[in-house]
């Protein structure tokens, strides 16, 4: 009698077939039904039982979605090589998402039979990047599957529409030559099947020119010796003559010595976010703040590991508590959300891009714990080890270029947030007091960019006044 697969639970068999899997299997399963009878002679006492046996044990390793904004990932390196034996939960490959490099683990035990996407190449989320076989016996079959998957990928791009084969007949031959020589299932469109019956044409005698060798109605008419009903296709060709558009590309030649550098995954994600931000109606408000007291506090707490970024993040979080609308967000243009948490995202420049680690619940953490958390986030960001929740959960963003001596600048609003604050350098400035006496004080300029759909000028001005009072009287920051 056939043996049960190790993936099947050993439960008592009953009239109703029961099966449970330890984990989901990505490849289609082939089932074999075995009917057994009790040894009793009477037909009335016969009990029919069905046992299902899993015959397919080849699985695909998919490109995971490592963040909510990730559409494709790049293979940084394969930790394992082809032929290596893998255990469930073991790291197999390092994938670069739009924000970080992360290890991808296997959900199954088995052998890494084939690597579909090599190091340095990208694949969309959900695409197969490797093939896993359960035993040595399936390795060859898994490699064949990987080879067919690799061959099918480029073949899917040239196929744009069905009339194309009628204009350029050589292409169907290429499809036919690239098709596997072994037995395969011939696929035809519903209308093509109807024509096959109508003209009594053997389906095995027809060469399909559609995507992946699919038989189209034109293929059936050609095999039956009938003039294709869409013979007017050539007349449509002149309409395609406005293809000089691609020729416009060479009109802008590169300057001598120029180099074209493709975006990294992170740069592509930043570019996408910046384009999305153009759809949001924003406005900007600037505000001058005297920082003498903040600078004095910073000199006291700096030896304890507190950074100026932590001070500013804490001050912003305390101000947001009093002005929750500035911490709100609008994502669909029809409603907005008052966020329950105040998560301050802080922009950090790293090699080849920009990322915003998030100080979660910044209003609830004391200054020293907040500063320690910030240092940990910066280290993880620069080594590209941030987890998704550590960079995509911000409700308000802080961008500080003051350390570079920048007086003022405007920041672009990140998609999904209500406001972003741009902080300039604190510089000695001549100011007049209430009595008209002049003096020199340190002053910095902050500019806030806000979503005008949910935040109005008065809201932002009130928030900046509160932020200014906290910075100019910073004792509350250490409480």
PDB file of C-alpha atoms in Angstrom, residues 210-466:
ATOM      1  CA  UNK A 210      -0.549  33.345 -28.838  1.00  0.00           C
ATOM      2  CA  UNK A 211       1.093  33.917 -25.452  1.00  0.00           C
ATOM      3  CA  UNK A 212       2.910  30.768 -24.231  1.00  0.00           C
ATOM      4  CA  UNK A 213       1.874  28.892 -27.384  1.00  0.00           C
ATOM      5  CA  UNK A 214      -1.863  29.418 -26.923  1.00  0.00           C
ATOM      6  CA  UNK A 215      -3.918  28.617 -30.072  1.00  0.00           C
ATOM      7  CA  UNK A 216      -5.793  31.638 -31.405  1.00  0.00           C
ATOM      8  CA  UNK A 217      -8.732  31.762 -33.890  1.00  0.00           C
ATOM      9  CA  UNK A 218      -6.302  32.968 -36.602  1.00  0.00           C
ATOM     10  CA  UNK A 219      -4.166  29.825 -36.082  1.00  0.00           C
ATOM     11  CA  UNK A 220      -7.216  27.584 -36.607  1.00  0.00           C
ATOM     12  CA  UNK A 221      -8.286  29.439 -39.771  1.00  0.00           C
ATOM     13  CA  UNK A 222      -4.753  29.181 -41.133  1.00  0.00           C
ATOM     14  CA  UNK A 223      -4.643  25.404 -40.447  1.00  0.00           C
ATOM     15  CA  UNK A 224      -8.054  24.997 -42.113  1.00  0.00           C
ATOM     16  CA  UNK A 225      -6.854  26.860 -45.206  1.00  0.00           C
ATOM     17  CA  UNK A 226      -9.290  29.727 -44.683  1.00  0.00           C
ATOM     18  CA  UNK A 227      -8.248  33.315 -45.270  1.00  0.00           C
ATOM     19  CA  UNK A 228      -7.889  34.939 -41.834  1.00  0.00           C
ATOM     20  CA  UNK A 229     -10.939  37.004 -40.963  1.00  0.00           C
ATOM     21  CA  UNK A 230      -8.635  39.751 -39.725  1.00  0.00           C
ATOM     22  CA  UNK A 231      -6.718  40.093 -42.978  1.00  0.00           C
ATOM     23  CA  UNK A 232      -7.416  43.789 -42.739  1.00  0.00           C
ATOM     24  CA  UNK A 233      -4.707  43.937 -40.095  1.00  0.00           C
ATOM     25  CA  UNK A 234      -2.131  45.341 -42.559  1.00  0.00           C
ATOM     26  CA  UNK A 235      -4.372  48.378 -43.089  1.00  0.00           C
ATOM     27  CA  UNK A 236      -4.059  49.032 -39.386  1.00  0.00           C
ATOM     28  CA  UNK A 237      -0.300  49.043 -39.777  1.00  0.00           C
ATOM     29  CA  UNK A 238      -0.148  52.625 -41.059  1.00  0.00           C
ATOM     30  CA  UNK A 239      -1.806  53.669 -37.795  1.00  0.00           C
ATOM     31  CA  UNK A 240       1.259  52.302 -36.070  1.00  0.00           C
ATOM     32  CA  UNK A 241       3.475  54.582 -38.169  1.00  0.00           C
ATOM     33  CA  UNK A 242       3.438  57.279 -35.482  1.00  0.00           C
ATOM     34  CA  UNK A 243       6.128  55.092 -33.898  1.00  0.00           C
ATOM     35  CA  UNK A 244       8.754  57.769 -34.540  1.00  0.00           C
ATOM     36  CA  UNK A 245       8.192  58.594 -30.844  1.00  0.00           C
ATOM     37  CA  UNK A 246      11.031  56.285 -29.748  1.00  0.00           C
ATOM     38  CA  UNK A 247      13.275  58.082 -32.242  1.00  0.00           C
ATOM     39  CA  UNK A 248      12.865  61.202 -30.104  1.00  0.00           C
ATOM     40  CA  UNK A 249      15.093  59.626 -27.432  1.00  0.00           C
ATOM     41  CA  UNK A 250      18.372  60.018 -29.388  1.00  0.00           C
ATOM     42  CA  UNK A 251      17.470  63.711 -29.851  1.00  0.00           C
ATOM     43  CA  UNK A 252      19.016  64.410 -26.429  1.00  0.00           C
ATOM     44  CA  UNK A 253      22.518  62.941 -26.636  1.00  0.00           C
ATOM     45  CA  UNK A 254      24.602  62.648 -23.519  1.00  0.00           C
ATOM     46  CA  UNK A 255      27.339  65.164 -22.979  1.00  0.00           C
ATOM     47  CA  UNK A 256      30.883  63.826 -23.533  1.00  0.00           C
ATOM     48  CA  UNK A 257      32.090  62.007 -20.446  1.00  0.00           C
ATOM     49  CA  UNK A 258      28.587  61.650 -18.963  1.00  0.00           C
ATOM     50  CA  UNK A 259      27.646  58.484 -17.105  1.00  0.00           C
ATOM     51  CA  UNK A 260      24.153  57.032 -16.713  1.00  0.00           C
ATOM     52  CA  UNK A 261      23.605  55.524 -13.260  1.00  0.00           C
ATOM     53  CA  UNK A 262      20.377  53.557 -12.652  1.00  0.00           C
ATOM     54  CA  UNK A 263      18.459  54.148  -9.412  1.00  0.00           C
ATOM     55  CA  UNK A 264      19.081  51.820  -6.515  1.00  0.00           C
ATOM     56  CA  UNK A 265      15.998  50.210  -4.990  1.00  0.00           C
ATOM     57  CA  UNK A 266      15.963  52.842  -2.256  1.00  0.00           C
ATOM     58  CA  UNK A 267      16.409  55.749  -4.679  1.00  0.00           C
ATOM     59  CA  UNK A 268      13.574  54.387  -6.816  1.00  0.00           C
ATOM     60  CA  UNK A 269      11.331  54.259  -3.724  1.00  0.00           C
ATOM     61  CA  UNK A 270      12.259  57.837  -2.767  1.00  0.00           C
ATOM     62  CA  UNK A 271      11.551  58.965  -6.334  1.00  0.00           C
ATOM     63  CA  UNK A 272       8.129  57.270  -6.279  1.00  0.00           C
ATOM     64  CA  UNK A 273       7.224  58.892  -2.946  1.00  0.00           C
ATOM     65  CA  UNK A 274       8.316  62.326  -4.118  1.00  0.00           C
ATOM     66  CA  UNK A 275       6.153  62.053  -7.236  1.00  0.00           C
ATOM     67  CA  UNK A 276       3.176  60.950  -5.109  1.00  0.00           C
ATOM     68  CA  UNK A 277       3.648  63.991  -2.876  1.00  0.00           C
ATOM     69  CA  UNK A 278       2.945  66.265  -5.855  1.00  0.00           C
ATOM     70  CA  UNK A 279      -0.724  65.239  -5.704  1.00  0.00           C
ATOM     71  CA  UNK A 280      -1.123  66.726  -2.200  1.00  0.00           C
ATOM     72  CA  UNK A 281      -1.987  70.459  -1.853  1.00  0.00           C
ATOM     73  CA  UNK A 282       0.590  71.776   0.596  1.00  0.00           C
ATOM     74  CA  UNK A 283       1.477  75.111   2.145  1.00  0.00           C
ATOM     75  CA  UNK A 284       4.486  76.292   4.159  1.00  0.00           C
ATOM     76  CA  UNK A 285       4.853  78.382   7.298  1.00  0.00           C
ATOM     77  CA  UNK A 286       8.154  79.636   8.751  1.00  0.00           C
ATOM     78  CA  UNK A 287       8.784  80.575  12.381  1.00  0.00           C
ATOM     79  CA  UNK A 288      11.851  82.082  14.163  1.00  0.00           C
ATOM     80  CA  UNK A 289      12.761  80.597  17.548  1.00  0.00           C
ATOM     81  CA  UNK A 290      15.294  81.802  20.140  1.00  0.00           C
ATOM     82  CA  UNK A 291      17.434  78.809  21.170  1.00  0.00           C
ATOM     83  CA  UNK A 292      19.690  80.159  23.959  1.00  0.00           C
ATOM     84  CA  UNK A 293      17.938  78.106  26.645  1.00  0.00           C
ATOM     85  CA  UNK A 294      17.842  74.979  24.450  1.00  0.00           C
ATOM     86  CA  UNK A 295      21.559  75.319  23.662  1.00  0.00           C
ATOM     87  CA  UNK A 296      22.332  75.625  27.383  1.00  0.00           C
ATOM     88  CA  UNK A 297      20.278  72.489  28.144  1.00  0.00           C
ATOM     89  CA  UNK A 298      21.999  70.620  25.330  1.00  0.00           C
ATOM     90  CA  UNK A 299      25.434  71.372  26.812  1.00  0.00           C
ATOM     91  CA  UNK A 300      24.259  69.867  30.120  1.00  0.00           C
ATOM     92  CA  UNK A 301      22.728  66.667  28.747  1.00  0.00           C
ATOM     93  CA  UNK A 302      25.189  66.052  25.891  1.00  0.00           C
ATOM     94  CA  UNK A 303      27.685  64.198  28.166  1.00  0.00           C
ATOM     95  CA  UNK A 304      24.827  61.800  29.046  1.00  0.00           C
ATOM     96  CA  UNK A 305      24.406  60.825  25.385  1.00  0.00           C
ATOM     97  CA  UNK A 306      21.486  63.101  24.513  1.00  0.00           C
ATOM     98  CA  UNK A 307      21.528  64.462  20.947  1.00  0.00           C
ATOM     99  CA  UNK A 308      20.021  67.678  19.595  1.00  0.00           C
ATOM    100  CA  UNK A 309      17.807  65.527  17.356  1.00  0.00           C
ATOM    101  CA  UNK A 310      16.321  63.848  20.435  1.00  0.00           C
ATOM    102  CA  UNK A 311      15.664  67.253  22.025  1.00  0.00           C
ATOM    103  CA  UNK A 312      13.879  68.560  18.921  1.00  0.00           C
ATOM    104  CA  UNK A 313      11.888  65.318  18.478  1.00  0.00           C
ATOM    105  CA  UNK A 314      10.761  65.437  22.102  1.00  0.00           C
ATOM    106  CA  UNK A 315       9.743  69.121  21.787  1.00  0.00           C
ATOM    107  CA  UNK A 316       7.786  68.390  18.585  1.00  0.00           C
ATOM    108  CA  UNK A 317       6.031  65.411  20.209  1.00  0.00           C
ATOM    109  CA  UNK A 318       4.994  67.511  23.239  1.00  0.00           C
ATOM    110  CA  UNK A 319       3.618  70.226  20.937  1.00  0.00           C
ATOM    111  CA  UNK A 320       1.689  67.637  18.880  1.00  0.00           C
ATOM    112  CA  UNK A 321      -0.061  66.427  22.041  1.00  0.00           C
ATOM    113  CA  UNK A 322      -1.701  69.860  22.246  1.00  0.00           C
ATOM    114  CA  UNK A 323      -2.409  70.088  18.482  1.00  0.00           C
ATOM    115  CA  UNK A 324      -3.517  66.593  17.350  1.00  0.00           C
ATOM    116  CA  UNK A 325      -4.721  67.813  13.937  1.00  0.00           C
ATOM    117  CA  UNK A 326      -1.068  68.434  12.938  1.00  0.00           C
ATOM    118  CA  UNK A 327      -0.429  64.762  13.773  1.00  0.00           C
ATOM    119  CA  UNK A 328      -3.386  63.632  11.633  1.00  0.00           C
ATOM    120  CA  UNK A 329      -3.163  62.121   8.142  1.00  0.00           C
ATOM    121  CA  UNK A 330      -5.268  62.053   4.974  1.00  0.00           C
ATOM    122  CA  UNK A 331      -4.754  59.141   2.573  1.00  0.00           C
ATOM    123  CA  UNK A 332      -7.839  58.948   0.371  1.00  0.00           C
ATOM    124  CA  UNK A 333      -8.778  62.615  -0.064  1.00  0.00           C
ATOM    125  CA  UNK A 334     -12.224  61.948   1.448  1.00  0.00           C
ATOM    126  CA  UNK A 335     -11.481  61.635   5.158  1.00  0.00           C
ATOM    127  CA  UNK A 336      -8.666  62.068   7.619  1.00  0.00           C
ATOM    128  CA  UNK A 337      -7.444  60.133  10.639  1.00  0.00           C
ATOM    129  CA  UNK A 338      -6.497  61.374  14.100  1.00  0.00           C
ATOM    130  CA  UNK A 339      -3.557  59.101  14.900  1.00  0.00           C
ATOM    131  CA  UNK A 340      -3.591  57.565  18.370  1.00  0.00           C
ATOM    132  CA  UNK A 341       0.220  57.547  18.587  1.00  0.00           C
ATOM    133  CA  UNK A 342       2.755  60.318  18.081  1.00  0.00           C
ATOM    134  CA  UNK A 343       5.519  58.706  16.043  1.00  0.00           C
ATOM    135  CA  UNK A 344       8.260  61.139  15.030  1.00  0.00           C
ATOM    136  CA  UNK A 345      10.075  60.111  11.841  1.00  0.00           C
ATOM    137  CA  UNK A 346      13.494  61.729  11.462  1.00  0.00           C
ATOM    138  CA  UNK A 347      15.176  61.962   8.061  1.00  0.00           C
ATOM    139  CA  UNK A 348      18.631  60.352   7.922  1.00  0.00           C
ATOM    140  CA  UNK A 349      20.984  60.437   4.933  1.00  0.00           C
ATOM    141  CA  UNK A 350      22.625  57.066   4.338  1.00  0.00           C
ATOM    142  CA  UNK A 351      24.791  55.669   1.583  1.00  0.00           C
ATOM    143  CA  UNK A 352      22.843  55.874  -1.669  1.00  0.00           C
ATOM    144  CA  UNK A 353      19.606  57.259  -0.323  1.00  0.00           C
ATOM    145  CA  UNK A 354      17.435  58.643   2.449  1.00  0.00           C
ATOM    146  CA  UNK A 355      15.440  56.903   5.165  1.00  0.00           C
ATOM    147  CA  UNK A 356      13.269  58.050   8.070  1.00  0.00           C
ATOM    148  CA  UNK A 357      13.645  55.911  11.219  1.00  0.00           C
ATOM    149  CA  UNK A 358      10.671  56.362  13.548  1.00  0.00           C
ATOM    150  CA  UNK A 359      10.738  57.261  17.243  1.00  0.00           C
ATOM    151  CA  UNK A 360       7.477  55.604  18.279  1.00  0.00           C
ATOM    152  CA  UNK A 361       5.440  57.174  21.108  1.00  0.00           C
ATOM    153  CA  UNK A 362       7.994  59.970  21.373  1.00  0.00           C
ATOM    154  CA  UNK A 363       5.729  61.927  23.726  1.00  0.00           C
ATOM    155  CA  UNK A 364       5.673  59.088  26.275  1.00  0.00           C
ATOM    156  CA  UNK A 365       9.421  58.336  26.419  1.00  0.00           C
ATOM    157  CA  UNK A 366      11.731  60.316  28.673  1.00  0.00           C
ATOM    158  CA  UNK A 367      14.528  62.279  26.994  1.00  0.00           C
ATOM    159  CA  UNK A 368      17.330  59.833  27.845  1.00  0.00           C
ATOM    160  CA  UNK A 369      15.454  56.735  26.705  1.00  0.00           C
ATOM    161  CA  UNK A 370      14.390  58.567  23.549  1.00  0.00           C
ATOM    162  CA  UNK A 371      18.005  59.492  22.762  1.00  0.00           C
ATOM    163  CA  UNK A 372      19.188  55.921  23.346  1.00  0.00           C
ATOM    164  CA  UNK A 373      16.450  54.609  21.056  1.00  0.00           C
ATOM    165  CA  UNK A 374      17.454  57.127  18.405  1.00  0.00           C
ATOM    166  CA  UNK A 375      21.099  55.989  18.411  1.00  0.00           C
ATOM    167  CA  UNK A 376      19.991  52.371  17.952  1.00  0.00           C
ATOM    168  CA  UNK A 377      17.758  53.333  15.028  1.00  0.00           C
ATOM    169  CA  UNK A 378      20.542  55.297  13.307  1.00  0.00           C
ATOM    170  CA  UNK A 379      22.951  52.346  13.603  1.00  0.00           C
ATOM    171  CA  UNK A 380      20.358  49.981  12.150  1.00  0.00           C
ATOM    172  CA  UNK A 381      19.522  52.444   9.361  1.00  0.00           C
ATOM    173  CA  UNK A 382      23.154  52.800   8.282  1.00  0.00           C
ATOM    174  CA  UNK A 383      23.623  49.031   8.253  1.00  0.00           C
ATOM    175  CA  UNK A 384      20.269  48.682   6.395  1.00  0.00           C
ATOM    176  CA  UNK A 385      18.791  46.479   9.114  1.00  0.00           C
ATOM    177  CA  UNK A 386      15.648  48.448  10.007  1.00  0.00           C
ATOM    178  CA  UNK A 387      12.445  46.448  10.294  1.00  0.00           C
ATOM    179  CA  UNK A 388       9.425  47.776   8.316  1.00  0.00           C
ATOM    180  CA  UNK A 389       7.612  49.086  11.413  1.00  0.00           C
ATOM    181  CA  UNK A 390      10.743  51.080  12.296  1.00  0.00           C
ATOM    182  CA  UNK A 391      10.573  53.247   9.173  1.00  0.00           C
ATOM    183  CA  UNK A 392       7.005  53.241   7.845  1.00  0.00           C
ATOM    184  CA  UNK A 393       4.954  54.095  10.953  1.00  0.00           C
ATOM    185  CA  UNK A 394       5.718  57.832  11.224  1.00  0.00           C
ATOM    186  CA  UNK A 395       2.907  60.340  11.804  1.00  0.00           C
ATOM    187  CA  UNK A 396       5.060  63.522  11.710  1.00  0.00           C
ATOM    188  CA  UNK A 397       8.499  64.015  10.173  1.00  0.00           C
ATOM    189  CA  UNK A 398      11.472  66.070  11.348  1.00  0.00           C
ATOM    190  CA  UNK A 399      14.274  67.031   8.947  1.00  0.00           C
ATOM    191  CA  UNK A 400      17.301  68.770  10.467  1.00  0.00           C
ATOM    192  CA  UNK A 401      20.035  70.299   8.271  1.00  0.00           C
ATOM    193  CA  UNK A 402      21.195  72.714  10.949  1.00  0.00           C
ATOM    194  CA  UNK A 403      24.368  70.711  11.592  1.00  0.00           C
ATOM    195  CA  UNK A 404      25.454  71.622   8.037  1.00  0.00           C
ATOM    196  CA  UNK A 405      25.004  75.340   8.682  1.00  0.00           C
ATOM    197  CA  UNK A 406      21.873  75.581   6.525  1.00  0.00           C
ATOM    198  CA  UNK A 407      19.842  78.677   7.524  1.00  0.00           C
ATOM    199  CA  UNK A 408      16.481  77.586   6.161  1.00  0.00           C
ATOM    200  CA  UNK A 409      14.975  75.133   3.717  1.00  0.00           C
ATOM    201  CA  UNK A 410      11.631  73.631   2.719  1.00  0.00           C
ATOM    202  CA  UNK A 411      10.920  69.925   3.079  1.00  0.00           C
ATOM    203  CA  UNK A 412       8.678  67.818   0.824  1.00  0.00           C
ATOM    204  CA  UNK A 413       5.708  66.279   2.627  1.00  0.00           C
ATOM    205  CA  UNK A 414       5.948  62.460   2.834  1.00  0.00           C
ATOM    206  CA  UNK A 415       2.843  60.665   1.479  1.00  0.00           C
ATOM    207  CA  UNK A 416       0.417  59.670   4.227  1.00  0.00           C
ATOM    208  CA  UNK A 417       1.495  62.307   6.762  1.00  0.00           C
ATOM    209  CA  UNK A 418       0.021  65.675   7.695  1.00  0.00           C
ATOM    210  CA  UNK A 419       3.178  67.736   8.215  1.00  0.00           C
ATOM    211  CA  UNK A 420       6.974  67.797   8.090  1.00  0.00           C
ATOM    212  CA  UNK A 421       9.237  70.251   9.933  1.00  0.00           C
ATOM    213  CA  UNK A 422      12.493  71.549   8.408  1.00  0.00           C
ATOM    214  CA  UNK A 423      14.955  72.804  11.038  1.00  0.00           C
ATOM    215  CA  UNK A 424      17.729  75.234  10.142  1.00  0.00           C
ATOM    216  CA  UNK A 425      20.915  76.133  12.007  1.00  0.00           C
ATOM    217  CA  UNK A 426      20.882  78.124  15.232  1.00  0.00           C
ATOM    218  CA  UNK A 427      22.998  81.263  14.648  1.00  0.00           C
ATOM    219  CA  UNK A 428      23.831  84.411  16.653  1.00  0.00           C
ATOM    220  CA  UNK A 429      21.436  87.147  15.565  1.00  0.00           C
ATOM    221  CA  UNK A 430      20.896  90.758  16.635  1.00  0.00           C
ATOM    222  CA  UNK A 431      17.429  91.047  18.158  1.00  0.00           C
ATOM    223  CA  UNK A 432      15.520  93.767  20.004  1.00  0.00           C
ATOM    224  CA  UNK A 433      13.730  93.051  23.277  1.00  0.00           C
ATOM    225  CA  UNK A 434      10.365  94.423  24.421  1.00  0.00           C
ATOM    226  CA  UNK A 435      11.995  97.602  25.736  1.00  0.00           C
ATOM    227  CA  UNK A 436      13.747  98.323  22.466  1.00  0.00           C
ATOM    228  CA  UNK A 437      17.234  97.310  23.614  1.00  0.00           C
ATOM    229  CA  UNK A 438      19.352  95.371  21.149  1.00  0.00           C
ATOM    230  CA  UNK A 439      21.176  92.202  22.001  1.00  0.00           C
ATOM    231  CA  UNK A 440      22.690  89.122  20.399  1.00  0.00           C
ATOM    232  CA  UNK A 441      20.799  85.877  20.780  1.00  0.00           C
ATOM    233  CA  UNK A 442      20.883  82.484  19.059  1.00  0.00           C
ATOM    234  CA  UNK A 443      17.985  82.061  16.677  1.00  0.00           C
ATOM    235  CA  UNK A 444      16.891  79.292  14.353  1.00  0.00           C
ATOM    236  CA  UNK A 445      14.261  79.202  11.636  1.00  0.00           C
ATOM    237  CA  UNK A 446      11.870  76.289  11.269  1.00  0.00           C
ATOM    238  CA  UNK A 447       9.653  75.796   8.216  1.00  0.00           C
ATOM    239  CA  UNK A 448       6.713  73.404   8.319  1.00  0.00           C
ATOM    240  CA  UNK A 449       5.147  71.950   5.158  1.00  0.00           C
ATOM    241  CA  UNK A 450       1.574  70.779   5.775  1.00  0.00           C
ATOM    242  CA  UNK A 451      -1.311  69.097   3.975  1.00  0.00           C
ATOM    243  CA  UNK A 452      -3.849  71.891   3.422  1.00  0.00           C
ATOM    244  CA  UNK A 453      -6.722  69.412   3.124  1.00  0.00           C
ATOM    245  CA  UNK A 454      -6.647  68.781   6.882  1.00  0.00           C
ATOM    246  CA  UNK A 455      -4.374  71.448   8.401  1.00  0.00           C
ATOM    247  CA  UNK A 456      -5.109  75.154   7.982  1.00  0.00           C
ATOM    248  CA  UNK A 457      -2.926  78.188   8.536  1.00  0.00           C
ATOM    249  CA  UNK A 458      -4.279  78.934  12.012  1.00  0.00           C
ATOM    250  CA  UNK A 459      -3.709  75.310  13.097  1.00  0.00           C
ATOM    251  CA  UNK A 460      -0.091  75.389  11.978  1.00  0.00           C
ATOM    252  CA  UNK A 461       0.587  78.825  13.477  1.00  0.00           C
ATOM    253  CA  UNK A 462      -0.793  77.694  16.856  1.00  0.00           C
ATOM    254  CA  UNK A 463       1.338  74.534  16.738  1.00  0.00           C
ATOM    255  CA  UNK A 464       4.490  76.554  15.970  1.00  0.00           C
ATOM    256  CA  UNK A 465       3.759  78.945  18.845  1.00  0.00           C
ATOM    257  CA  UNK A 466       3.516  75.985  21.241  1.00  0.00           C
TER     258      UNK A 466
END
